[in-house]
Coordinates of N, CA and C in Angstrom, one line a residue:
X1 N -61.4 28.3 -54.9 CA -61.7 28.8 -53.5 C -62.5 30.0 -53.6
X2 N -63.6 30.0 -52.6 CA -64.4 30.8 -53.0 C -64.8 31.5 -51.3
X3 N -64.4 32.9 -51.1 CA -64.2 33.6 -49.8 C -65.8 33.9 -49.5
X4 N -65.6 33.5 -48.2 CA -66.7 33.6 -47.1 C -67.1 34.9 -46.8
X5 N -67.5 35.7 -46.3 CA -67.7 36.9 -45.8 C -67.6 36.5 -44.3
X6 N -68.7 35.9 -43.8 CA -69.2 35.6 -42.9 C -67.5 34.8 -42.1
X7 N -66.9 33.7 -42.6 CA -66.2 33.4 -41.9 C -64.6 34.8 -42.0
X8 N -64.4 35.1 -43.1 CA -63.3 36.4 -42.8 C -64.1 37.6 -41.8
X9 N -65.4 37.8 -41.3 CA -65.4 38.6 -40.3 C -65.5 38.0 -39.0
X10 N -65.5 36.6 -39.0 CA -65.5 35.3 -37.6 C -64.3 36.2 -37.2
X11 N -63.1 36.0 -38.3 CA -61.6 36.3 -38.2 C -61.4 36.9 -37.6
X12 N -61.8 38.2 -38.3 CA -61.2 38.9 -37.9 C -61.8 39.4 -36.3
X13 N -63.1 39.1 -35.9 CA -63.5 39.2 -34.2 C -62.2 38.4 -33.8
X14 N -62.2 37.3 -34.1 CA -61.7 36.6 -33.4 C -60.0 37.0 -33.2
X15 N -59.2 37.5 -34.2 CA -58.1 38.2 -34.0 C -57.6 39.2 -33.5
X16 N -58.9 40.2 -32.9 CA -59.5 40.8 -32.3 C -59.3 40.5 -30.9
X17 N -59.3 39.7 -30.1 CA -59.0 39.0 -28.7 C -58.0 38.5 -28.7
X18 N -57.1 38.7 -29.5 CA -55.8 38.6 -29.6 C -54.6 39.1 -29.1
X19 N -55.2 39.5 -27.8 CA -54.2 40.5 -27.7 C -54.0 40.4 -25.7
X20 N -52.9 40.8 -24.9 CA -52.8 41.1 -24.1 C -54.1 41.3 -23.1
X21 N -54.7 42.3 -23.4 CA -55.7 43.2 -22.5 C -57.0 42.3 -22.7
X22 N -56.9 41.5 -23.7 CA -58.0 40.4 -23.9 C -58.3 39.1 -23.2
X23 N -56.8 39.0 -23.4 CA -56.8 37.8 -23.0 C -57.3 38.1 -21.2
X24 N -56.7 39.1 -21.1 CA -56.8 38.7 -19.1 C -58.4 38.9 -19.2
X25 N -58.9 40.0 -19.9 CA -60.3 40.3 -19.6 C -61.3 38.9 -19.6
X26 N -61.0 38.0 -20.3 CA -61.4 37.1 -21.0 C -61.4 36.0 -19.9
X27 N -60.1 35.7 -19.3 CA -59.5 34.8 -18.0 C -60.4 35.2 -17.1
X28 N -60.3 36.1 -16.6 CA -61.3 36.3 -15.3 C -62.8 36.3 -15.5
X29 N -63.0 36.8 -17.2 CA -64.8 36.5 -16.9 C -65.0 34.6 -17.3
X30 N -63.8 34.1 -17.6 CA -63.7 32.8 -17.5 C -63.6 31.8 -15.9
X31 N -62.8 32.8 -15.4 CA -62.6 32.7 -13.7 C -64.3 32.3 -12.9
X32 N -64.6 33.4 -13.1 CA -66.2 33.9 -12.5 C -67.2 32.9 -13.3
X33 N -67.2 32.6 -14.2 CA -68.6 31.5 -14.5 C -67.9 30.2 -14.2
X34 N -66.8 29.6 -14.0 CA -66.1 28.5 -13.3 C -66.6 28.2 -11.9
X35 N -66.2 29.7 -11.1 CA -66.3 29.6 -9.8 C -68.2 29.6 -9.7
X36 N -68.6 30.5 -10.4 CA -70.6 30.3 -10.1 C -70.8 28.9 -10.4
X37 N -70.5 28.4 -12.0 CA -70.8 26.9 -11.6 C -70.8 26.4 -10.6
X38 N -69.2 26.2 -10.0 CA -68.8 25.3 -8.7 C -70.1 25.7 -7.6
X39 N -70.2 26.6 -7.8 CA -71.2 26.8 -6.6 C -72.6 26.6 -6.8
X40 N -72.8 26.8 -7.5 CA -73.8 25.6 -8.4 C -74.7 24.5 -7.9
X41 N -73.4 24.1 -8.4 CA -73.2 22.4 -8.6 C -73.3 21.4 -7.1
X42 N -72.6 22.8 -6.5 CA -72.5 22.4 -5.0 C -73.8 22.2 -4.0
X43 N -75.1 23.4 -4.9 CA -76.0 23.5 -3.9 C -77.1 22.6 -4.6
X44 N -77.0 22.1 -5.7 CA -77.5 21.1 -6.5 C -77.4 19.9 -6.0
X45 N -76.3 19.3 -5.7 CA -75.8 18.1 -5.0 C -76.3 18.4 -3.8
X46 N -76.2 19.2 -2.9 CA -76.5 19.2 -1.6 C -78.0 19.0 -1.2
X47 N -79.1 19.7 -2.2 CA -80.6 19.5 -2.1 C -80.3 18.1 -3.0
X48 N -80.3 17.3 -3.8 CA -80.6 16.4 -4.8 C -80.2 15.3 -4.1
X49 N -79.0 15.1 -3.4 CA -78.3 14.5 -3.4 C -77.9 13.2 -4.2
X50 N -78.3 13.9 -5.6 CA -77.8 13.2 -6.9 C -76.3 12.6 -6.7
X51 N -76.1 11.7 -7.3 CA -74.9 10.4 -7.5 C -74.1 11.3 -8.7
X52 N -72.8 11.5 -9.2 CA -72.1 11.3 -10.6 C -71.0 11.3 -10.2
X53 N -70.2 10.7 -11.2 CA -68.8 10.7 -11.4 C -67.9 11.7 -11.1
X54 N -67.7 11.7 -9.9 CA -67.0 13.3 -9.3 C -65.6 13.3 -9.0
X55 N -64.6 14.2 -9.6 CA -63.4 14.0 -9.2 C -62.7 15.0 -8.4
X56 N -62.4 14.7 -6.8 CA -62.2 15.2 -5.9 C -61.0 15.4 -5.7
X57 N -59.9 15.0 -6.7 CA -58.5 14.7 -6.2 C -57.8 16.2 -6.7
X58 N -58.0 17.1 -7.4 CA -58.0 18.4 -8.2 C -57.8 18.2 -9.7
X59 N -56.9 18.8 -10.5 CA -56.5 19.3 -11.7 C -55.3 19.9 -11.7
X60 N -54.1 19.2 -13.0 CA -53.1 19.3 -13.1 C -53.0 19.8 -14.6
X61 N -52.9 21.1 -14.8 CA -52.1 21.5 -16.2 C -50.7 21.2 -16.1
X62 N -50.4 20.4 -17.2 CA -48.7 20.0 -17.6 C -48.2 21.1 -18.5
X63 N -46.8 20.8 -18.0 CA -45.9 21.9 -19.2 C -44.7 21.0 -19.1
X64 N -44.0 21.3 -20.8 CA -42.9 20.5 -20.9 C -41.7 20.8 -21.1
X65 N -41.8 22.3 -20.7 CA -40.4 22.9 -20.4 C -40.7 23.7 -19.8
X66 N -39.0 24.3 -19.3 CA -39.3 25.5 -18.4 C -39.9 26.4 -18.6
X67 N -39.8 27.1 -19.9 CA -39.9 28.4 -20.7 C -42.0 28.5 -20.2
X68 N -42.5 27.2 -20.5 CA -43.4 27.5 -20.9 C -44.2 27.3 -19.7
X69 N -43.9 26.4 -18.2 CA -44.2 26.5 -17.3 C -44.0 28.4 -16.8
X70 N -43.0 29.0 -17.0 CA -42.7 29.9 -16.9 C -43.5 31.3 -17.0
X71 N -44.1 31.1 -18.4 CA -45.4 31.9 -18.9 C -46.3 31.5 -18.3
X72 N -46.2 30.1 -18.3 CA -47.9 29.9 -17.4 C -48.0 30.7 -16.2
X73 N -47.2 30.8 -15.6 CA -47.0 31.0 -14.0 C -47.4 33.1 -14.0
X74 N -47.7 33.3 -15.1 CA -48.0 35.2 -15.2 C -49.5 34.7 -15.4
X75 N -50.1 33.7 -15.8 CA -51.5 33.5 -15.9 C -51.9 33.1 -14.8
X76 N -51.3 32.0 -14.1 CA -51.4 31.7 -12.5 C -51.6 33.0 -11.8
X77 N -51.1 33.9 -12.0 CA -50.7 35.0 -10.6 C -52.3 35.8 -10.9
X78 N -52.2 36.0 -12.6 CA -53.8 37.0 -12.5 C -55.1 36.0 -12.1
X79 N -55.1 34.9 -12.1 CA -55.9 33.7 -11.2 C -56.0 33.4 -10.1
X80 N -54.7 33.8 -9.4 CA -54.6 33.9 -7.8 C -54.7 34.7 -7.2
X81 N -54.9 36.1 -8.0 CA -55.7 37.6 -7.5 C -56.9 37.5 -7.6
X82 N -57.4 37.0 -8.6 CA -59.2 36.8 -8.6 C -59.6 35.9 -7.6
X83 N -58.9 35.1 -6.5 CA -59.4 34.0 -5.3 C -59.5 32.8 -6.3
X84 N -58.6 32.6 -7.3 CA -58.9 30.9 -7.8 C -57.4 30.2 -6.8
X85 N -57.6 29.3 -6.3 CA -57.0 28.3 -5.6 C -56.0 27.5 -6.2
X86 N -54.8 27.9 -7.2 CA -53.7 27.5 -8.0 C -52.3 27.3 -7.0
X87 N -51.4 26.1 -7.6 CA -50.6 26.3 -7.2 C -49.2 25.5 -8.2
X88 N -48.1 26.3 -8.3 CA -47.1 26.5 -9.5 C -46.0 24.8 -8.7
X89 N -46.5 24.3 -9.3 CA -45.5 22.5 -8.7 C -44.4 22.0 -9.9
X90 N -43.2 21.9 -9.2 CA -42.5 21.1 -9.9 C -42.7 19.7 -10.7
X91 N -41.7 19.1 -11.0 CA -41.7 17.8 -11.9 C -42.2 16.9 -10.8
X92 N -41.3 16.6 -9.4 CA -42.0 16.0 -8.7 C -42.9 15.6 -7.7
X93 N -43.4 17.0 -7.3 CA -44.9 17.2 -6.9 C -46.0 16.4 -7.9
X94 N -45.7 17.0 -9.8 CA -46.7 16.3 -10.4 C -46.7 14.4 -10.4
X95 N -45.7 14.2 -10.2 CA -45.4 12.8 -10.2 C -45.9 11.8 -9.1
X96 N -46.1 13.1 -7.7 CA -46.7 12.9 -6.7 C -48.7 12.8 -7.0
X97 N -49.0 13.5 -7.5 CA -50.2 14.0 -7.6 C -50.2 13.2 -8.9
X98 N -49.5 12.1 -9.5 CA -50.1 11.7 -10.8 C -49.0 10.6 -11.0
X99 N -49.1 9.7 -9.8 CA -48.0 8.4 -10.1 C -48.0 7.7 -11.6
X100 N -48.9 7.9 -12.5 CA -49.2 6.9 -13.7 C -48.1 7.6 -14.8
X101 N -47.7 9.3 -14.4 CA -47.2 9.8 -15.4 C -45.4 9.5 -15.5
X102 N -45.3 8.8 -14.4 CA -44.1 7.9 -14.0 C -42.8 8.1 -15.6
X103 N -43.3 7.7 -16.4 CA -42.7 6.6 -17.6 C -42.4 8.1 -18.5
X104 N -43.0 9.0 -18.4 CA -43.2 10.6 -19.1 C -42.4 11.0 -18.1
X105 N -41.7 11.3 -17.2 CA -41.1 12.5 -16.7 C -40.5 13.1 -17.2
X106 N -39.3 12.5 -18.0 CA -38.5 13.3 -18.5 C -38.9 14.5 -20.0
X107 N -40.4 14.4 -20.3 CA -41.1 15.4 -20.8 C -42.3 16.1 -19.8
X108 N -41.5 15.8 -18.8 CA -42.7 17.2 -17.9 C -41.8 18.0 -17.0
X109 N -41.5 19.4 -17.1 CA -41.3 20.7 -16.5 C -41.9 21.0 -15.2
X110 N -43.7 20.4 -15.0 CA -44.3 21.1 -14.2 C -45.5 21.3 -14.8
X111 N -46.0 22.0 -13.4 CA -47.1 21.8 -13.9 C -48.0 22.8 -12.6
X112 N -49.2 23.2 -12.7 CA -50.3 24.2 -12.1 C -51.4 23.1 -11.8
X113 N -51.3 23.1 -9.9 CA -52.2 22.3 -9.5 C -53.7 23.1 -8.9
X114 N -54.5 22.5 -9.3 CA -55.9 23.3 -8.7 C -56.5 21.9 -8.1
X115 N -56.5 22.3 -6.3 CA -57.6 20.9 -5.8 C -58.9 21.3 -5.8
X116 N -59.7 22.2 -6.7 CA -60.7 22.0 -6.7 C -61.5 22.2 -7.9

């Protein structure tokens, strides 16, 4: 084994954002190029009125216990101060919003719905 330089200082940046104060910083400038795309994409489609594969129905993050739906829901809240459109759903709301996952329930907790 023969040490990198280059990848032990990737590391250590990268260990570096490891932390509390990072992570949120990180979430919201992730927030803001999400939301500029959408808007985007929106005014792109509207002059072009290009054709693609578009899914209008939202976005469902799963969790398969409580504990961890739980944590999610402190990432939710700093997402729903920045104006992102989230919302914290039970087992069968997702089951509502995702009839296929029928046969799985009893490994889903819940789950974070975004309709857009």
């Amino acid at each position: 084994f023969q040490a990198d330089p280059q990848f032990i200082l990737w590391g250590l940046k990268f260990l570096a954002q490891c932390t509390n104060s990072r992570a949120r910083i990180n979430s919201l400038a992730k927030h803001r190029i999400s939301a500029y795309s959408q808007k985007i994409l929106k005014e792109v489609v509207k002059e072009t009125n290009i054709q693609y594969e578009r899914n209008t129905k939202g976005l469902v993050y799963l969790y398969r216990n409580p504990e961890a739906l739980a944590a999610g829901s402190h990432h939710v809240r700093l997402l729903q101060e920045a104006g992102q459109s989230l919302e914290i759903v039970g087992k069968e709301r997702v089951l509502e919003l995702i009839p296929e996952l029928a046969d799985s329930q009893d490994q889903i907790a819940g789950g974070v719905f975004s309709a857009t």
